[in-house]
Coordinates of C-alpha atoms and ligand atoms in Angstrom, one line a residue:
M1 CA 0.0 0.0 0.0
I2 CA 1.2 3.5 -0.8
K3 CA 1.7 5.5 2.4
P4 CA -0.3 8.8 2.4
L5 CA 1.5 12.1 1.9
R6 CA 0.8 14.3 5.0
K7 CA 4.2 15.9 5.9
A8 CA 6.1 18.7 4.4
V9 CA 9.5 20.3 5.1
L10 CA 10.2 23.9 4.4
P11 CA 13.9 24.9 4.6
V12 CA 14.3 28.5 5.4
A13 CA 17.8 28.6 7.0
G14 CA 19.7 29.9 4.0
L15 CA 21.6 33.2 4.1
G16 CA 19.8 34.9 1.3
T17 CA 22.9 36.6 0.1
R18 CA 21.4 37.6 -3.2
F19 CA 19.0 39.8 -1.4
L20 CA 21.3 41.7 0.8
P21 CA 20.9 44.2 2.4
A22 CA 17.1 43.4 2.6
T23 CA 18.0 40.0 4.2
K24 CA 20.5 41.4 6.7
A25 CA 17.9 41.5 9.6
M26 CA 15.0 39.8 7.9
A27 CA 14.4 36.3 6.5
K28 CA 14.2 36.1 2.7
E29 CA 11.1 34.0 3.1
M30 CA 9.3 36.9 4.8
L31 CA 9.7 39.2 1.7
P32 CA 6.2 39.8 0.4
V33 CA 4.9 39.1 -3.1
V34 CA 2.0 41.6 -3.4
D35 CA 0.8 41.4 0.2
R36 CA 1.8 37.9 1.4
P37 CA 5.2 36.7 2.5
L38 CA 6.8 34.0 0.4
I39 CA 6.4 31.4 3.1
Q40 CA 2.6 31.8 3.0
Y41 CA 2.5 30.7 -0.7
S42 CA 4.2 27.5 0.1
I43 CA 2.0 26.8 3.1
D44 CA -1.2 27.4 1.1
E45 CA 0.0 25.2 -1.8
A46 CA 0.9 22.4 0.6
R47 CA -2.4 22.6 2.4
A48 CA -4.2 22.4 -0.9
A49 CA -2.3 19.2 -1.6
G50 CA -3.5 17.6 1.7
I51 CA -0.4 18.3 3.8
E52 CA -1.3 18.4 7.5
Q53 CA 2.1 18.5 9.3
F54 CA 4.8 21.1 8.6
C55 CA 8.4 21.4 9.7
M56 CA 10.3 24.6 9.0
I57 CA 14.1 24.4 9.1
T58 CA 15.1 27.7 10.6
G59 CA 18.4 29.2 11.6
R60 CA 19.9 32.3 13.1
G61 CA 17.9 35.5 12.6
K62 CA 14.8 33.6 11.4
T63 CA 12.6 34.1 14.5
A64 CA 10.1 36.3 12.5
L65 CA 9.2 33.2 10.5
V66 CA 8.2 31.3 13.6
E67 CA 6.3 34.2 15.1
Y68 CA 4.5 34.7 11.8
F69 CA 2.5 31.5 12.6
D70 CA 1.4 32.7 16.0
R71 CA -2.1 33.9 16.5
A72 CA -2.2 37.7 16.7
Y73 CA -4.9 38.0 19.4
E74 CA -4.5 41.8 20.1
L75 CA -4.5 42.6 16.4
E76 CA -7.5 40.4 15.8
A77 CA -9.4 42.2 18.6
T78 CA -8.5 45.6 17.3
L79 CA -9.6 44.8 13.8
K80 CA -12.9 43.4 15.1
E81 CA -13.4 46.5 17.2
R82 CA -12.7 48.8 14.3
G83 CA -15.0 46.9 11.9
K84 CA -12.3 45.7 9.4
P85 CA -13.6 42.3 8.4
E86 CA -11.4 42.0 5.3
A87 CA -8.2 42.7 7.1
L88 CA -9.3 40.2 9.8
A89 CA -10.0 37.5 7.2
A90 CA -6.5 38.1 5.6
L91 CA -4.9 37.8 9.0
R92 CA -6.8 34.5 9.8
E93 CA -5.7 33.0 6.5
S94 CA -2.2 32.7 7.9
S95 CA -3.3 30.8 11.1
M96 CA -2.3 27.2 11.5
Q97 CA -4.0 24.3 13.3
P98 CA -2.5 23.9 16.9
G99 CA 0.4 21.5 16.8
S100 CA 0.5 21.4 13.0
I101 CA 3.8 23.3 12.6
V102 CA 7.2 22.7 14.2
A103 CA 10.5 24.5 13.8
V104 CA 13.8 22.7 13.9
R105 CA 17.1 24.6 13.9
Q106 CA 19.9 24.1 11.4
Q107 CA 22.8 25.5 13.4
E108 CA 24.9 26.2 10.4
P109 CA 23.9 26.7 6.8
L110 CA 25.8 23.7 5.4
G111 CA 23.5 23.3 2.4
L112 CA 20.0 22.3 1.4
G113 CA 20.7 18.6 2.0
H114 CA 21.9 19.2 5.5
A115 CA 18.8 21.4 6.2
I116 CA 16.5 18.5 5.1
W117 CA 18.5 16.0 7.2
C118 CA 17.7 18.2 10.2
A119 CA 14.0 17.1 9.8
R120 CA 14.8 13.3 10.1
S121 CA 13.0 12.9 13.5
F122 CA 9.9 14.6 12.2
I123 CA 9.9 12.5 9.1
G124 CA 10.5 9.0 10.6
D125 CA 9.6 6.5 7.9
D126 CA 7.0 8.7 6.2
P127 CA 7.1 10.1 2.6
F128 CA 7.3 13.8 2.6
A129 CA 7.1 16.9 0.5
I130 CA 9.8 19.6 0.3
L131 CA 8.8 23.1 -0.7
L132 CA 11.5 25.7 -1.2
P133 CA 9.6 28.9 -0.3
D134 CA 11.6 31.1 -2.6
D135 CA 10.1 29.3 -5.6
I136 CA 6.5 30.1 -6.1
V137 CA 4.3 28.7 -8.9
L138 CA 1.4 30.2 -10.6
S139 CA -0.8 27.3 -11.9
K140 CA -4.3 26.1 -12.3
M141 CA -3.8 23.1 -10.0
P142 CA -1.3 23.8 -7.1
C143 CA 2.1 22.4 -8.1
L144 CA 2.4 20.2 -5.0
Q145 CA -1.0 18.7 -5.7
Q146 CA 0.2 17.7 -9.2
L147 CA 3.2 16.0 -7.5
A148 CA 1.1 14.4 -4.9
E149 CA -1.1 12.8 -7.6
A150 CA 2.0 11.6 -9.5
Y151 CA 3.3 10.1 -6.2
Q152 CA 0.0 8.2 -5.9
E153 CA 0.4 7.0 -9.5
T154 CA 4.0 5.8 -9.2
G155 CA 4.3 5.0 -5.5
G156 CA 7.8 6.6 -5.4
S157 CA 9.7 9.8 -5.3
V158 CA 8.7 12.6 -7.8
V159 CA 10.3 16.0 -8.4
A160 CA 8.9 18.9 -10.3
V161 CA 10.9 19.7 -13.4
T162 CA 11.2 22.3 -16.1
E163 CA 13.3 22.9 -19.2
V164 CA 16.0 25.6 -18.7
P165 CA 18.3 27.2 -21.3
H166 CA 21.2 24.8 -21.9
E167 CA 23.7 27.5 -20.9
H168 CA 22.1 27.8 -17.5
T169 CA 22.4 24.1 -16.3
N170 CA 25.2 25.2 -13.9
R171 CA 22.6 26.9 -11.8
Y172 CA 20.3 23.9 -11.1
G173 CA 20.0 20.2 -10.3
I174 CA 19.8 18.5 -13.7
L175 CA 18.2 15.2 -14.6
K176 CA 19.5 12.3 -16.6
V177 CA 16.4 11.0 -18.3
G178 CA 15.2 7.5 -19.2
A179 CA 11.6 6.8 -20.5
D180 CA 9.7 10.0 -21.2
D181 CA 6.0 10.2 -22.0
G182 CA 6.0 13.9 -22.4
R183 CA 4.5 14.5 -18.9
M184 CA 6.4 12.2 -16.6
V185 CA 10.1 11.2 -17.1
E186 CA 12.0 8.4 -15.5
V187 CA 15.0 9.7 -13.6
T188 CA 18.1 7.7 -14.3
G189 CA 20.6 10.1 -12.8
L190 CA 20.9 13.5 -11.1
V191 CA 23.7 16.1 -11.2
E192 CA 23.9 19.3 -9.2
K193 CA 24.9 22.4 -11.2
P194 CA 26.7 20.7 -14.1
R195 CA 28.6 22.8 -16.7
P196 CA 26.5 23.0 -19.9
E197 CA 29.0 20.7 -21.7
D198 CA 28.6 18.0 -19.0
A199 CA 24.9 18.4 -18.5
P200 CA 22.9 15.1 -19.2
S201 CA 19.8 17.2 -20.2
N202 CA 18.3 20.6 -19.8
L203 CA 15.6 19.4 -17.4
S204 CA 16.0 21.1 -14.1
I205 CA 14.4 20.4 -10.7
I206 CA 12.5 23.3 -9.2
G207 CA 11.8 23.7 -5.5
R208 CA 9.0 21.1 -5.2
Y209 CA 9.7 17.5 -4.3
V210 CA 7.9 14.4 -2.9
L211 CA 10.5 12.0 -1.5
T212 CA 10.5 8.7 0.3
A213 CA 12.1 8.6 3.8
D214 CA 15.2 6.6 2.6
V215 CA 16.7 9.9 1.4
M216 CA 17.6 10.6 5.1
T217 CA 20.0 7.6 5.1
H218 CA 21.9 9.0 2.3
L219 CA 21.8 12.6 3.7
G220 CA 23.1 11.2 7.0
R221 CA 26.5 10.5 5.5
L222 CA 26.9 14.3 5.3
E223 CA 29.0 14.1 2.2
R224 CA 29.9 17.5 0.7
G225 CA 29.2 18.2 -3.0
A226 CA 29.0 21.2 -5.3
G227 CA 30.0 24.4 -3.4
N228 CA 31.3 22.3 -0.5
E229 CA 27.7 22.0 0.7
V230 CA 25.7 18.9 1.6
Q231 CA 23.6 18.6 -1.6
L232 CA 20.0 17.2 -1.6
T233 CA 20.6 16.3 -5.3
D234 CA 23.5 14.0 -4.4
A235 CA 21.4 12.1 -1.9
M236 CA 18.5 11.8 -4.3
A237 CA 20.9 10.5 -7.0
K238 CA 21.8 7.6 -4.6
M239 CA 18.1 6.6 -4.3
I240 CA 17.8 5.9 -8.0
G241 CA 17.4 2.2 -8.6
N242 CA 15.9 1.5 -5.2
G243 CA 12.4 2.4 -6.1
P244 CA 10.4 4.5 -8.6
F245 CA 11.9 8.0 -9.2
H246 CA 10.3 10.4 -11.6
G247 CA 10.3 14.0 -12.8
L248 CA 7.0 15.6 -13.5
R249 CA 6.7 18.4 -16.1
Y250 CA 4.2 20.4 -14.0
E251 CA 1.6 22.7 -15.4
G252 CA 2.3 26.3 -14.3
R253 CA 4.8 29.0 -14.2
R254 CA 7.6 29.1 -11.6
F255 CA 9.2 32.3 -10.3
D256 CA 12.6 32.0 -8.6
C257 CA 12.0 34.7 -5.9
G258 CA 15.5 34.1 -4.5
D259 CA 16.7 36.0 -7.6
K260 CA 15.9 39.7 -8.1
I261 CA 14.5 39.4 -11.6
G262 CA 12.4 36.4 -10.7
F263 CA 11.1 38.2 -7.6
L264 CA 10.1 41.3 -9.6
E265 CA 8.4 39.2 -12.3
A266 CA 6.5 37.4 -9.6
Q267 CA 5.2 40.7 -8.2
I268 CA 3.8 41.6 -11.6
A269 CA 2.4 38.2 -12.5
F270 CA 0.7 37.6 -9.2
A271 CA -0.7 41.2 -9.0
L272 CA -2.1 40.8 -12.6
E273 CA -4.0 37.7 -11.4
R274 CA -5.7 39.6 -8.6
P275 CA -9.2 40.9 -9.4
D276 CA -8.6 43.9 -6.9
L277 CA -5.3 44.9 -8.4
G278 CA -5.0 43.5 -11.9
P279 CA -6.7 46.3 -13.8
A280 CA -4.7 49.1 -12.1
V281 CA -1.4 47.1 -12.6
R282 CA -2.3 46.6 -16.3
D283 CA -2.8 50.4 -16.6
F284 CA 0.5 51.4 -15.1
L285 CA 2.4 48.7 -17.1
R286 CA 0.9 50.1 -20.3
T287 CA 2.2 53.6 -19.3
Y288 CA 5.7 52.2 -18.5
V289 CA 5.9 50.1 -21.7
G290 CA 4.8 53.2 -23.7
Q291 CA 7.8 55.1 -22.3
L292 CA 10.4 52.4 -23.2
Ligands
UTP301 P1 19.4 29.0 -1.9 O1 20.3 28.2 -2.8 O2 18.4 29.9 -2.5 O3 20.3 29.7 -0.8 O4 18.7 27.9 -0.9 P2 20.1 31.0 0.1 O5 21.2 31.0 1.1 O6 18.7 31.0 0.7 O7 20.2 32.2 -0.8 P3 21.4 32.9 -1.6 O8 21.8 32.0 -2.7 O9 22.5 33.1 -0.6 O10 20.9 34.2 -2.0 C1 17.5 27.2 -1.3 C2 16.7 26.9 -0.1 O11 17.4 26.1 0.8 C3 17.4 26.7 2.1 C4 17.2 28.2 1.8 O12 16.6 28.9 2.9 C5 16.2 28.1 0.6 O13 14.9 27.9 1.0 N1 18.7 26.4 2.7 C6 19.8 26.5 2.0 C7 18.7 26.1 4.0 O14 17.7 26.0 4.7 N2 19.9 25.8 4.6 C8 21.1 25.8 3.9 O15 22.2 25.5 4.5 C9 21.0 26.2 2.6

């Protein structure tokens, strides 16, 4: 029987160097896209996919992320008193079920693989999702739900993949591909940040994964890879051959909000989708475009 997918890990302990000085005293994952912090997008996407238990991997200077999930009683009372039901509803959207979110510390940012390994007690033997909150996806069906369905189909690990320009393979985890039906590809190998001339394909992993718990055994060896970091990609590569492992060409558009251009694009794309903001944003964009 396929074990149900109920757990998610959200690593948020990175240094966010590409967003300095904004990230000097504030977590990158608290940067807002329109009016919600990045972390909220991942939480909402995971909930929509049936996730019930969350583990954030936090580090130094990330306390705002933990506090964000507290209930703001005084603020709620004030908003009620002042008759601001919309603001109150927006506030309540961020509240979590008691006991549904835990935070684990990664004492040193030794890499994404190391961050995930810090969640080993929370995971136990269960399959789990990983969402990197700096990636957000605009799609009809939430990206993680698409992965959760693929996990149900295959009974094994599934990662969300997208084609990247060949000259950019050295920025991503890249797949070596076996059977490919156009939607799902069989993963026969994985390489972290290969040079374009060494890349086995141009299919890259984005920040959405569903993995079986055996990845923890490989991560536990704490072997260093690209950039002298403990790489999740290297541990996943060791899982290949021990169970189904697929890449899913998800439907949707991914924005890498850890990168300035990706972050700016996300602001525009998500604002355009909003009925309350879209028309005004369209108007000012027309003005700017006219001046180019
Ligand atoms: P990034 O590669 O985007 O690194 O990490 P970063 O440190 O956040 O940002 P830059 O590159 O310095 O600007 C991808 C994800 O993995 C987490 C990050 O928080 C982010 O969600 N991460 C990375 C950790 O939790 N721990 C680490 O040691 C490294």
